[in-house]
mmCIF file of C-alpha atoms in Angstrom:
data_model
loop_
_atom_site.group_PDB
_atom_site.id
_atom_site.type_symbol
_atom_site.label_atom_id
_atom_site.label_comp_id
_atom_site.label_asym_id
_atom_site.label_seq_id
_atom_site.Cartn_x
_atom_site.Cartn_y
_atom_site.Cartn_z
ATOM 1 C CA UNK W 468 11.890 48.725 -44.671
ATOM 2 C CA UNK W 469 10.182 45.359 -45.315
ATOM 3 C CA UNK W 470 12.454 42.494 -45.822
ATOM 4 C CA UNK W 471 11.128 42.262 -49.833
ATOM 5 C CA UNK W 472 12.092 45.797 -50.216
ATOM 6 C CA UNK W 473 15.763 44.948 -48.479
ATOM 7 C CA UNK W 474 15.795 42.202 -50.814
ATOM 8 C CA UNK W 475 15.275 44.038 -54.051
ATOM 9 C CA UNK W 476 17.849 47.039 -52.927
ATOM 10 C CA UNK W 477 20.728 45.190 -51.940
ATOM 11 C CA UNK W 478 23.370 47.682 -52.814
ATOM 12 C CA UNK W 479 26.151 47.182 -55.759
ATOM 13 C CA UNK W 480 29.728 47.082 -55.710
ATOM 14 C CA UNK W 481 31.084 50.714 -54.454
ATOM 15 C CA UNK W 482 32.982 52.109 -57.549
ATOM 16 C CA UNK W 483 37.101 52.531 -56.866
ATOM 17 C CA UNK W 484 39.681 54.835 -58.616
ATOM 18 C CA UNK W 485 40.274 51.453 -61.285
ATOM 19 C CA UNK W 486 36.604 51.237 -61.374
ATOM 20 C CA UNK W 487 34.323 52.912 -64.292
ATOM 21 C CA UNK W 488 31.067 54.446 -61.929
ATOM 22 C CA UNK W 489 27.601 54.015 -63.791
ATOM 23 C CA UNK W 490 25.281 56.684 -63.529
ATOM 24 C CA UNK W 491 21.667 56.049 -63.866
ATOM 25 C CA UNK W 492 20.817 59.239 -66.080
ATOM 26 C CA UNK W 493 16.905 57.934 -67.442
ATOM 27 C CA UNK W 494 14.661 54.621 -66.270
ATOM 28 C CA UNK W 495 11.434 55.124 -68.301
ATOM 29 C CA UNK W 496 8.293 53.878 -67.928
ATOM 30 C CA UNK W 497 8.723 51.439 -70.720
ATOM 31 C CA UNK W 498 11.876 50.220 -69.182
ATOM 32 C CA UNK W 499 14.223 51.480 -71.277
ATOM 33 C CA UNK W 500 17.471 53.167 -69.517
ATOM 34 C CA UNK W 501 20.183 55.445 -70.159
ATOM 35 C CA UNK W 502 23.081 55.075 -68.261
ATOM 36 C CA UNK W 503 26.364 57.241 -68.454
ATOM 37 C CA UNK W 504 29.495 55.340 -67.811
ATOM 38 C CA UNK W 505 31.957 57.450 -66.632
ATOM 39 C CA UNK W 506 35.713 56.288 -67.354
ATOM 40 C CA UNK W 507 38.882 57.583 -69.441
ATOM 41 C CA UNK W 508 36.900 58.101 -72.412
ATOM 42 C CA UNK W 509 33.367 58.453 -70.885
ATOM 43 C CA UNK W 510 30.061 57.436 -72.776
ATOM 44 C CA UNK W 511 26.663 57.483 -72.496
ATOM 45 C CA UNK W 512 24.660 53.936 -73.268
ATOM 46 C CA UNK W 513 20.892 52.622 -73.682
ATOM 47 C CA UNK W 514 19.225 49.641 -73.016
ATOM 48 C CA UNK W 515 16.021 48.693 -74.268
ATOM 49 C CA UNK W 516 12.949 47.252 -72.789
ATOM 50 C CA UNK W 517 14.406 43.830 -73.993
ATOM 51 C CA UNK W 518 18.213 44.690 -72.197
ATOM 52 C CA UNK W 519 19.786 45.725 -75.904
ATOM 53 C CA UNK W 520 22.373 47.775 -75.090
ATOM 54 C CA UNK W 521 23.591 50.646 -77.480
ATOM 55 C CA UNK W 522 26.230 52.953 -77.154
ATOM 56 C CA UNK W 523 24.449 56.598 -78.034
ATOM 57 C CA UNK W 524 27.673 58.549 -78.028
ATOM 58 C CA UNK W 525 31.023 58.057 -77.191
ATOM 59 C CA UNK W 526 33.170 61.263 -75.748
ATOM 60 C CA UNK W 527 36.765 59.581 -76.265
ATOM 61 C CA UNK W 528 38.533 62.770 -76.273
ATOM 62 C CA UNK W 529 36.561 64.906 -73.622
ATOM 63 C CA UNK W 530 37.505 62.828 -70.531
ATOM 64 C CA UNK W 531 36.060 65.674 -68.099
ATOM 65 C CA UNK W 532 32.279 65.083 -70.269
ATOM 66 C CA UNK W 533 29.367 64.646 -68.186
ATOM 67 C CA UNK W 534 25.196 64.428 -68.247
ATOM 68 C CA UNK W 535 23.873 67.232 -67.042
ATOM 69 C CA UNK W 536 20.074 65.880 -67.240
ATOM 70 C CA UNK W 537 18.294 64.030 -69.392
ATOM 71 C CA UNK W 538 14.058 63.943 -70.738
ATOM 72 C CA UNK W 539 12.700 60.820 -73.060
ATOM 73 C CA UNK W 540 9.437 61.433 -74.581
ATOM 74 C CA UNK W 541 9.056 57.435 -75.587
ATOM 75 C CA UNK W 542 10.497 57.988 -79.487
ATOM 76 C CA UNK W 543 13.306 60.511 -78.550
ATOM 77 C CA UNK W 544 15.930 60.969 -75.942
ATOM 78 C CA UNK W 545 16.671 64.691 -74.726
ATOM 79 C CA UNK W 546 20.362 65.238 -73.210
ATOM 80 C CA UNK W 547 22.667 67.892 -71.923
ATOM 81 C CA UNK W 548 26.632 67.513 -71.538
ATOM 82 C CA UNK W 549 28.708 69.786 -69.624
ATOM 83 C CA UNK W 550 32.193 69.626 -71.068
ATOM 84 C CA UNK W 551 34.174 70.247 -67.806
ATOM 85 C CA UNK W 552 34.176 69.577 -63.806
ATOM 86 C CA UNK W 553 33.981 72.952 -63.241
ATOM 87 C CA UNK W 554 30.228 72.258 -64.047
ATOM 88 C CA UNK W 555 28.764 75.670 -63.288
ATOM 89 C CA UNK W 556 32.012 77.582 -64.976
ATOM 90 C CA UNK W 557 31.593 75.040 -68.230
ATOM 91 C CA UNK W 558 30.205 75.209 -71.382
ATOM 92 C CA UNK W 559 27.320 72.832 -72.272
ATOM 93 C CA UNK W 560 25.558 70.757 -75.532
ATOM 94 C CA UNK W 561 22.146 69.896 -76.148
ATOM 95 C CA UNK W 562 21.572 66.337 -78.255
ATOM 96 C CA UNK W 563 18.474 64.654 -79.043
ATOM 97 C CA UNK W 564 18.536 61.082 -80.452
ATOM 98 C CA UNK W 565 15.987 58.687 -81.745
ATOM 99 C CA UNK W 566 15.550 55.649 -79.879
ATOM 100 C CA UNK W 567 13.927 54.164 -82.643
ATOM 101 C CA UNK W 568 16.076 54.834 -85.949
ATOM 102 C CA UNK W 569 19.493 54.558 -84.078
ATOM 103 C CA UNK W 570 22.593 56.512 -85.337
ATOM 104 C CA UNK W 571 23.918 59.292 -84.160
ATOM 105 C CA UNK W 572 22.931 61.546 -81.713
ATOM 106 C CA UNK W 573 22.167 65.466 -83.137
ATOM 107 C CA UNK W 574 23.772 68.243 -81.676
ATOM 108 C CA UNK W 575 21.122 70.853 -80.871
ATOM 109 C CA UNK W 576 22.196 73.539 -78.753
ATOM 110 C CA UNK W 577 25.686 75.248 -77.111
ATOM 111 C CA UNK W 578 25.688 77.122 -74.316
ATOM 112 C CA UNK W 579 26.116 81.430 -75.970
ATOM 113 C CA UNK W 580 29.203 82.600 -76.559
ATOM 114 C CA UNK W 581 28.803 86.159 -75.237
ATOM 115 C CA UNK W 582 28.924 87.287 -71.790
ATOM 116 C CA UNK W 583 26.957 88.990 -68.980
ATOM 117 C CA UNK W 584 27.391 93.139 -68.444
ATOM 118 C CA UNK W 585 29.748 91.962 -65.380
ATOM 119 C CA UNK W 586 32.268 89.371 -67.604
ATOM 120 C CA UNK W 587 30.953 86.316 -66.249
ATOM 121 C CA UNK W 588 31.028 83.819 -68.947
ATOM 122 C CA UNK W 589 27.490 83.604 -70.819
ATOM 123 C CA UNK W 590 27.262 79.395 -69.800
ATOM 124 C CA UNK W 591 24.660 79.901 -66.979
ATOM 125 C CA UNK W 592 22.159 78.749 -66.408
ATOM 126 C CA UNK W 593 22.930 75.380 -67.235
ATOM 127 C CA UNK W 594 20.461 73.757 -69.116
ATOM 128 C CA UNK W 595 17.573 71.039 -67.613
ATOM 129 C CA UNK W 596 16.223 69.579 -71.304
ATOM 130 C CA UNK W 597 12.178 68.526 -71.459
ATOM 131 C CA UNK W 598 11.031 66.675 -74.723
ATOM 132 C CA UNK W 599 7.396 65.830 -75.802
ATOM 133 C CA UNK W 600 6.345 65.036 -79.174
ATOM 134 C CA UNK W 601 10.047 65.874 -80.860
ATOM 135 C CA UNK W 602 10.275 69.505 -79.783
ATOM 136 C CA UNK W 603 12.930 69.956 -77.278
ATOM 137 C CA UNK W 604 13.044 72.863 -74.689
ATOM 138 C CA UNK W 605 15.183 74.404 -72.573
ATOM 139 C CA UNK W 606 16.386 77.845 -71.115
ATOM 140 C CA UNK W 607 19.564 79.793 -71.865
ATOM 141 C CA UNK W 608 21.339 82.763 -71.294
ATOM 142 C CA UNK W 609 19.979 85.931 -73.752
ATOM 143 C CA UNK W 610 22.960 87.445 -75.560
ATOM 144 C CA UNK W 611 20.765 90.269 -76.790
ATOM 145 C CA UNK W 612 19.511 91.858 -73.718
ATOM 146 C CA UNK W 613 21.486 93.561 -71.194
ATOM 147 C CA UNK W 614 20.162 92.645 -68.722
ATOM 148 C CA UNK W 615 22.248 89.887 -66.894
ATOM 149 C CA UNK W 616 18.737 87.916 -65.623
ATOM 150 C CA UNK W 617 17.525 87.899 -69.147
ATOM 151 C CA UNK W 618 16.961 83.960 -70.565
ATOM 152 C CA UNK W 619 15.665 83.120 -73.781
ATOM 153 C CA UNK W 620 13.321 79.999 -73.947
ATOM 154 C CA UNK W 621 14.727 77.772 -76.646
ATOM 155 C CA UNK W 622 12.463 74.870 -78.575
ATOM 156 C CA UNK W 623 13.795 73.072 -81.383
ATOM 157 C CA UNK W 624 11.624 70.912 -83.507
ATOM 158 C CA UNK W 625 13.229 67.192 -84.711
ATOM 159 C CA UNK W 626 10.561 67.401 -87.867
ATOM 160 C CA UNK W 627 11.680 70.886 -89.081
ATOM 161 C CA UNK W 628 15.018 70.427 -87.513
ATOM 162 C CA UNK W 629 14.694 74.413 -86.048
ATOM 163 C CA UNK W 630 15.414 76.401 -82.837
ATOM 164 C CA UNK W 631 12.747 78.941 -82.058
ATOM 165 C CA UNK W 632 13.100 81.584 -79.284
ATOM 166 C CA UNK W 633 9.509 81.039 -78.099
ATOM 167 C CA UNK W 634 9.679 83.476 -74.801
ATOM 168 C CA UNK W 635 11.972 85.895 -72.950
ATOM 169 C CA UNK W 636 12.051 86.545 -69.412
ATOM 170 C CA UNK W 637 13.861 86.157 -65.753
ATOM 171 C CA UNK W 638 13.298 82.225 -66.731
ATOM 172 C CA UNK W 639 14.627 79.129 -64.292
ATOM 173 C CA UNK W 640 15.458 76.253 -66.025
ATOM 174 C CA UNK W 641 12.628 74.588 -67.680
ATOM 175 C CA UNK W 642 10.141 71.829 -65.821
ATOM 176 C CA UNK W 643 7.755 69.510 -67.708
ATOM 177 C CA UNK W 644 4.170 68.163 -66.576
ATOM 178 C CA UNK W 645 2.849 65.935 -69.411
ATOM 179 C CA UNK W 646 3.128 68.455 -72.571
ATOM 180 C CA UNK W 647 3.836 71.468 -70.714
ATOM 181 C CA UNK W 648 6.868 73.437 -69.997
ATOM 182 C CA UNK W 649 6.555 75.249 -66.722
ATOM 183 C CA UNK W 650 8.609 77.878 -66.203
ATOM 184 C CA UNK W 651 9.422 80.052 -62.558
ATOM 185 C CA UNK W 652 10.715 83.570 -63.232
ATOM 186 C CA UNK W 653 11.728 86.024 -60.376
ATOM 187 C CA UNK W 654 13.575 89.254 -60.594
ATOM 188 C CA UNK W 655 16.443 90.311 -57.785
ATOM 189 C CA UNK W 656 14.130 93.012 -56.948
ATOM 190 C CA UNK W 657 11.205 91.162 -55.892
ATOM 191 C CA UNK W 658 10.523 88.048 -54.629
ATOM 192 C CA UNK W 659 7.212 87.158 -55.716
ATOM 193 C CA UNK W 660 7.401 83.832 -58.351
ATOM 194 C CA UNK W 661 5.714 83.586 -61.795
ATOM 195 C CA UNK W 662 4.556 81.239 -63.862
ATOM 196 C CA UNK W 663 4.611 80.736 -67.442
ATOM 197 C CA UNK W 664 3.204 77.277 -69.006
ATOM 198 C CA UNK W 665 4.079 77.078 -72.596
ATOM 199 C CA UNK W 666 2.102 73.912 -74.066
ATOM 200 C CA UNK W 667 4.162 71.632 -76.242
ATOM 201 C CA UNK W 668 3.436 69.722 -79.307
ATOM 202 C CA UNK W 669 -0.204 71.254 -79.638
ATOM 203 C CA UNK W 670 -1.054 69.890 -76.498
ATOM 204 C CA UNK W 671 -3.451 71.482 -74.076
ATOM 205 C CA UNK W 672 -1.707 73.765 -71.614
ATOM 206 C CA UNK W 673 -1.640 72.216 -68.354
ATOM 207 C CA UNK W 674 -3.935 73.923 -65.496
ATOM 208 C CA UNK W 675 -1.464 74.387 -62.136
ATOM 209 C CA UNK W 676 -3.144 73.103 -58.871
ATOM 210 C CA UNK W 677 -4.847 76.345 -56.853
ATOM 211 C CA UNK W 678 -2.501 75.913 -53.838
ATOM 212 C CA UNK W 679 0.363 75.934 -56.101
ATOM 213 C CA UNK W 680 -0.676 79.190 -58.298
ATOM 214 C CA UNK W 681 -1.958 80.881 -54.610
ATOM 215 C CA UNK W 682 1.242 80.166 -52.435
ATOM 216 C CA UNK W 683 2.952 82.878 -51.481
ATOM 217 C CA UNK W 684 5.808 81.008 -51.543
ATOM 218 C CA UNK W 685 6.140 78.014 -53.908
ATOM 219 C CA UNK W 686 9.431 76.003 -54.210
ATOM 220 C CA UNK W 687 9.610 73.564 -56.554
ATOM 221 C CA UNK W 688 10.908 70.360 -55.633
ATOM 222 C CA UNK W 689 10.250 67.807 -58.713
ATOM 223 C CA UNK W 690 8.231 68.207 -61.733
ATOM 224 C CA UNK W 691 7.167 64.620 -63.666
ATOM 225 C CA UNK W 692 4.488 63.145 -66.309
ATOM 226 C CA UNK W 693 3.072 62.244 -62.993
ATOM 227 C CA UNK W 694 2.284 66.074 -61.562
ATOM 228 C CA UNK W 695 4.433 67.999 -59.392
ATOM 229 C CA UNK W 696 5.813 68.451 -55.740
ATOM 230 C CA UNK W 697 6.265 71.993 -53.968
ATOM 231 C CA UNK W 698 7.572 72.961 -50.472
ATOM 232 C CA UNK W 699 5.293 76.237 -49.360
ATOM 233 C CA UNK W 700 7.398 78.979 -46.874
ATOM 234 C CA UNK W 701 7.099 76.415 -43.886
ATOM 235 C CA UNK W 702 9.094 73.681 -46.129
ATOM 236 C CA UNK W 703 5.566 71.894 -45.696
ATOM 237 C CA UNK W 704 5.631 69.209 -48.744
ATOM 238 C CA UNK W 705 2.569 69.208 -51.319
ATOM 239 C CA UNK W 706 2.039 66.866 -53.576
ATOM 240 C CA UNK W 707 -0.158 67.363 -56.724
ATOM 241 C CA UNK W 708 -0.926 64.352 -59.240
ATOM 242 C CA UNK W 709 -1.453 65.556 -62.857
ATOM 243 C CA UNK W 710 -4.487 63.149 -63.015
ATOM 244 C CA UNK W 711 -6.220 64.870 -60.171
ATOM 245 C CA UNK W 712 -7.811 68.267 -59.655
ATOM 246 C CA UNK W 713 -6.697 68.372 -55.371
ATOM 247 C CA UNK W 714 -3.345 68.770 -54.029
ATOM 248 C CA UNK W 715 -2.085 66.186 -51.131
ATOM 249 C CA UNK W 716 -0.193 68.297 -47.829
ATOM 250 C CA UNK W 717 2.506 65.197 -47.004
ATOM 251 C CA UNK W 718 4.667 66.968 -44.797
ATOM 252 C CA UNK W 719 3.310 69.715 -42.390
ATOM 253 C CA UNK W 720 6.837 71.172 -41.457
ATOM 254 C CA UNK W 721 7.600 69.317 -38.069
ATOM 255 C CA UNK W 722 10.368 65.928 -38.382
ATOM 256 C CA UNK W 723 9.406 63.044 -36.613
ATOM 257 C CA UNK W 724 11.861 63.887 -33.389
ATOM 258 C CA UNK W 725 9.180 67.218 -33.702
ATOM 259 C CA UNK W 726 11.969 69.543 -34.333
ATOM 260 C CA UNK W 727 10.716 72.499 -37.170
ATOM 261 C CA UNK W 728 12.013 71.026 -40.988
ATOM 262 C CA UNK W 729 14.799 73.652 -41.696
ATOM 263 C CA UNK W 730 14.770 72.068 -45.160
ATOM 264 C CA UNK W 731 14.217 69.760 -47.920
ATOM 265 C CA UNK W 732 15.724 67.936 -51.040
ATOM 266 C CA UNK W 733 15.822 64.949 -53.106
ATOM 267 C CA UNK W 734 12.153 64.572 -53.897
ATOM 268 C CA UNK W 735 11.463 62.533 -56.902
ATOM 269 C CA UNK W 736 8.244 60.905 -57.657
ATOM 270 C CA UNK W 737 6.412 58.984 -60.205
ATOM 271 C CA UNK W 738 2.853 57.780 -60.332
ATOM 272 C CA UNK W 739 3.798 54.790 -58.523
ATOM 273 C CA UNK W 740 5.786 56.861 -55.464
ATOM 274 C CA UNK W 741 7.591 59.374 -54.444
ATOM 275 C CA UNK W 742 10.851 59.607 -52.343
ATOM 276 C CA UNK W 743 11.964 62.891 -50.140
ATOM 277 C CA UNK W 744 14.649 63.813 -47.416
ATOM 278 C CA UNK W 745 13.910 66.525 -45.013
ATOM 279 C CA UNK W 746 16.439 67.906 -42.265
ATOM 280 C CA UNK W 747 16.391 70.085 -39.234
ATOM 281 C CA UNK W 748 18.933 71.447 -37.336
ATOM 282 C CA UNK W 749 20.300 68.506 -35.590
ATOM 283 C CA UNK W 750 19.241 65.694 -37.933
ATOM 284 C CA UNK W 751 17.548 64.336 -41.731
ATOM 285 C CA UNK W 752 15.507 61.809 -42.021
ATOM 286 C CA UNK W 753 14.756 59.784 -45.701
ATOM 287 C CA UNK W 754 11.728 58.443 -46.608
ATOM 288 C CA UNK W 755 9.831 56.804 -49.861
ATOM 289 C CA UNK W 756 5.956 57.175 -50.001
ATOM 290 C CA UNK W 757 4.026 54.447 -51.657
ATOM 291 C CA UNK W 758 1.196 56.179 -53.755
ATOM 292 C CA UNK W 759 -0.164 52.469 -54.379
ATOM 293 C CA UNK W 760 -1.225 51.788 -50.783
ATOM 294 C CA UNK W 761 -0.267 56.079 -48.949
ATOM 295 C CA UNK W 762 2.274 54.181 -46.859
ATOM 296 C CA UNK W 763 6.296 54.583 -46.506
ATOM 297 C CA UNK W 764 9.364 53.332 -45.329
ATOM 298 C CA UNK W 765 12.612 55.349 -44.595
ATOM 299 C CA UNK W 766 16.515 54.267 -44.522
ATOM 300 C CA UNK W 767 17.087 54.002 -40.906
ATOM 301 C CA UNK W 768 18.492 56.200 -39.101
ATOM 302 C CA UNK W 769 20.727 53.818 -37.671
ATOM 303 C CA UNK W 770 22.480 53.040 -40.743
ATOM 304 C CA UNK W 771 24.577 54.546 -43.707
ATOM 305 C CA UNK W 772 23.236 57.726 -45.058
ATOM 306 C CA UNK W 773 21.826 57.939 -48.376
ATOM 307 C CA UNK W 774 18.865 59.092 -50.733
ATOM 308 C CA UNK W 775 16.139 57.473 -52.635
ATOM 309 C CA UNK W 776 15.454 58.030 -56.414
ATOM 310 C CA UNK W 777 12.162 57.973 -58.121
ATOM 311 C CA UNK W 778 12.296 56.976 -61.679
ATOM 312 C CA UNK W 779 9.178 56.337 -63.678
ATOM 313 C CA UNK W 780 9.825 52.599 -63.593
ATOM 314 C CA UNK W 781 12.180 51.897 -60.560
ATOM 315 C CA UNK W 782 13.628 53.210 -57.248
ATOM 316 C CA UNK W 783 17.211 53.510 -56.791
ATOM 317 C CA UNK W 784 18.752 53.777 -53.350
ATOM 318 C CA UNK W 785 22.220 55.774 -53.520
ATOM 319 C CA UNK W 786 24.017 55.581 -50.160
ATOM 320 C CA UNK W 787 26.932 58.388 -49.186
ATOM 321 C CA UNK W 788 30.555 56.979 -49.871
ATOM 322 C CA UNK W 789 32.271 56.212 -47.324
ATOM 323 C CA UNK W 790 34.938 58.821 -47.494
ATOM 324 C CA UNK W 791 32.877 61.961 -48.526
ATOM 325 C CA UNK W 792 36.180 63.398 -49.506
ATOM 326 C CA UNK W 793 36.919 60.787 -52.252
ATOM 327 C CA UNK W 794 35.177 61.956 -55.402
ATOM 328 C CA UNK W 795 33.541 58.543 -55.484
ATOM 329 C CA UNK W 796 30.322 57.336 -55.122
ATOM 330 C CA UNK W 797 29.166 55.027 -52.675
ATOM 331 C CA UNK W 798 26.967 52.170 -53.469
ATOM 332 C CA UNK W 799 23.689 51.985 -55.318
ATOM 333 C CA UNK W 800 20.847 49.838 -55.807
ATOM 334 C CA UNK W 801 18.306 49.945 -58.167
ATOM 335 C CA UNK W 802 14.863 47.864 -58.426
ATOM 336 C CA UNK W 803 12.189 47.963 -60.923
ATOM 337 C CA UNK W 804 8.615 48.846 -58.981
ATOM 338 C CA UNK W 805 7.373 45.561 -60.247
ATOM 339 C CA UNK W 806 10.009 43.873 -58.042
ATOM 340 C CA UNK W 807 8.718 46.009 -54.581
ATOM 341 C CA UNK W 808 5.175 45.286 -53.606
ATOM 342 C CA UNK W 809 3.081 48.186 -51.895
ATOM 343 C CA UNK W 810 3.940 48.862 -48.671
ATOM 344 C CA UNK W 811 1.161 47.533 -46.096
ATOM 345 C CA UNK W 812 -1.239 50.404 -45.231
ATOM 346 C CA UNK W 813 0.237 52.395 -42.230
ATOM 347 C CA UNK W 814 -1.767 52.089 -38.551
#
């Protein structure tokens, strides 16, 4: 990593049991930020582009509260809260809040009360949130149908203040490329993946890339403004940038110790770059494209392990704790992109 880079990313202070841990939730391409604090009475803030700070909502007497994920639009912030550790047991609320007027956030959405055939509590899936224009979407579990892989596609409008069921259907959770919800459905009984793209805000219905819509396999990896990245059924990386009509191939399966990539995670990109880790059997390696100049860097492999973070405005750098066992993080660092310079051009 060049020693700017290293300079920009020294990591923070690594959080301790008498230590509140910040969580970046949201670094927009304005540079506006929403960061959850998480303490005794836990609470999600915002800074502006100017470093105002504002408390958005307080959650004094649900200690256990946490984001879930989080969509800004530039006007309005999208959230989800999941009301216990037991994150995949726990029941969830939407809230959208204007950046702009202030006040108080509005509660939009709980996770159902009813339950699947088997029992199982009617919380799953838990909600990812995607906002353009003031409607709000997301995917939930369908209390009406009985048929336990049923999800209703929710939208709720901030100008008529309404939820609309807009879809039905074997629905993941919701993905967003500019004003577009994408949404991957696929029964138990087959293994083929559809699409559905459900335009938001009157905006034209984005057009998926061919290789995407003619993989046989298509995993997706991280959806943005900026386009989308996939892993095809050799966990070879793609890359697709919504203000393109060709797809980039980034990773063609093999690590550089030319062992076969057994899998990857933690891609997040921007239009500025785009971070991944891939692993093999013996080994991962972690790496952050610059789509200014198509060159990267990577953490070493010699040092602690960790992940980079793609935010539309900065790159965050989140190393392992030390004692995976803790329940802490480890350190973080987090730069604006204006403060890393492209990468010199590989070779």
């Amino acid at each position: 990593m060049p020693q700017s880079w290293q300079e920009a990313l020294l990591p923070g202070p690594v959080p301790g049991p008498k230590q509140p841990a910040t969580y970046l939730a949201l670094a927009a391409k304005d540079g506006s930020v929403a960061s959850f604090v998480s303490t005794a009475a836990p609470r999600l803030e915002w800074t502006d582009p100017e470093g105002e700070v504002e408390v958005v909502q307080e959650f004094t007497d649900k200690p256990e509260a946490q984001i879930l994920n989080s969509d800004y639009d530039g006007r309005y912030l999208a959230y989800s809260v999941t009301w216990s550790y037991e994150v995949f047991l726990s029941p969830w609320s939407i809230y959208v809040w204007d950046t702009t007027m202030g006040g108080e956030p509005l509660l939009i959405g709980n996770s159902p009360e009813g339950d699947y055939p088997d029992g199982t509590a009617g919380v799953a899936p838990l909600p990812d949130v995607a906002v353009h224009g003031g409607q709000v979407a997301w995917v939930e579990f369908d209390p009406t149908s009985e048929d336990p892989f049923s999800r209703s596609l929710v939208v709720y409008d901030v100008e008529t203040d309404e939820s609309t069921v807009i879809d039905r259907g074997p629905f993941s959770p919701v993905e967003r490329v500019g004003g577009s919800v994408v949404l991957p459905a696929m029964t138990p009984a087959s293994d083929v993946v559809t699409w559905t793209v459900v335009p938001m805000s009157d905006s034209e219905p984005v057009v998926l890339p061919a290789e995407f819509r003619d993989s046989s396999f298509a995993h997706i990896l991280h959806v943005s403004d900026a386009g989308m990245a996939w892993a095809d059924n050799r966990w070879s990386l793609w890359l697709w940038r919504a203000d393109t009509s060709e797809s980039m191939h980034l990773v063609d399966g093999v690590a550089p110790d030319g062992q076969l990539v057994t899998w990857l995670d933690a891609v997040t990109f921007s239009d500025e770059l785009l971070a991944f880790r891939l692993g093999t059997d013996e080994d991962q390696f972690t790496y952050v494209l610059d789509l200014r100049s198509m060159s990267y860097t990577q953490l070493p492999q010699d040092g602690p392990r960790g992940e980079f973070t793609v935010y539309p405005s900065a790159l965050e750098v989140r190393y392992d704790a030390a004692d995976l066992n803790s329940g802490y993080p480890g350190p973080s660092a987090l730069a604006t992109t204006q403060e890393l310079p492209p990468l010199p051009k590989c070779g």
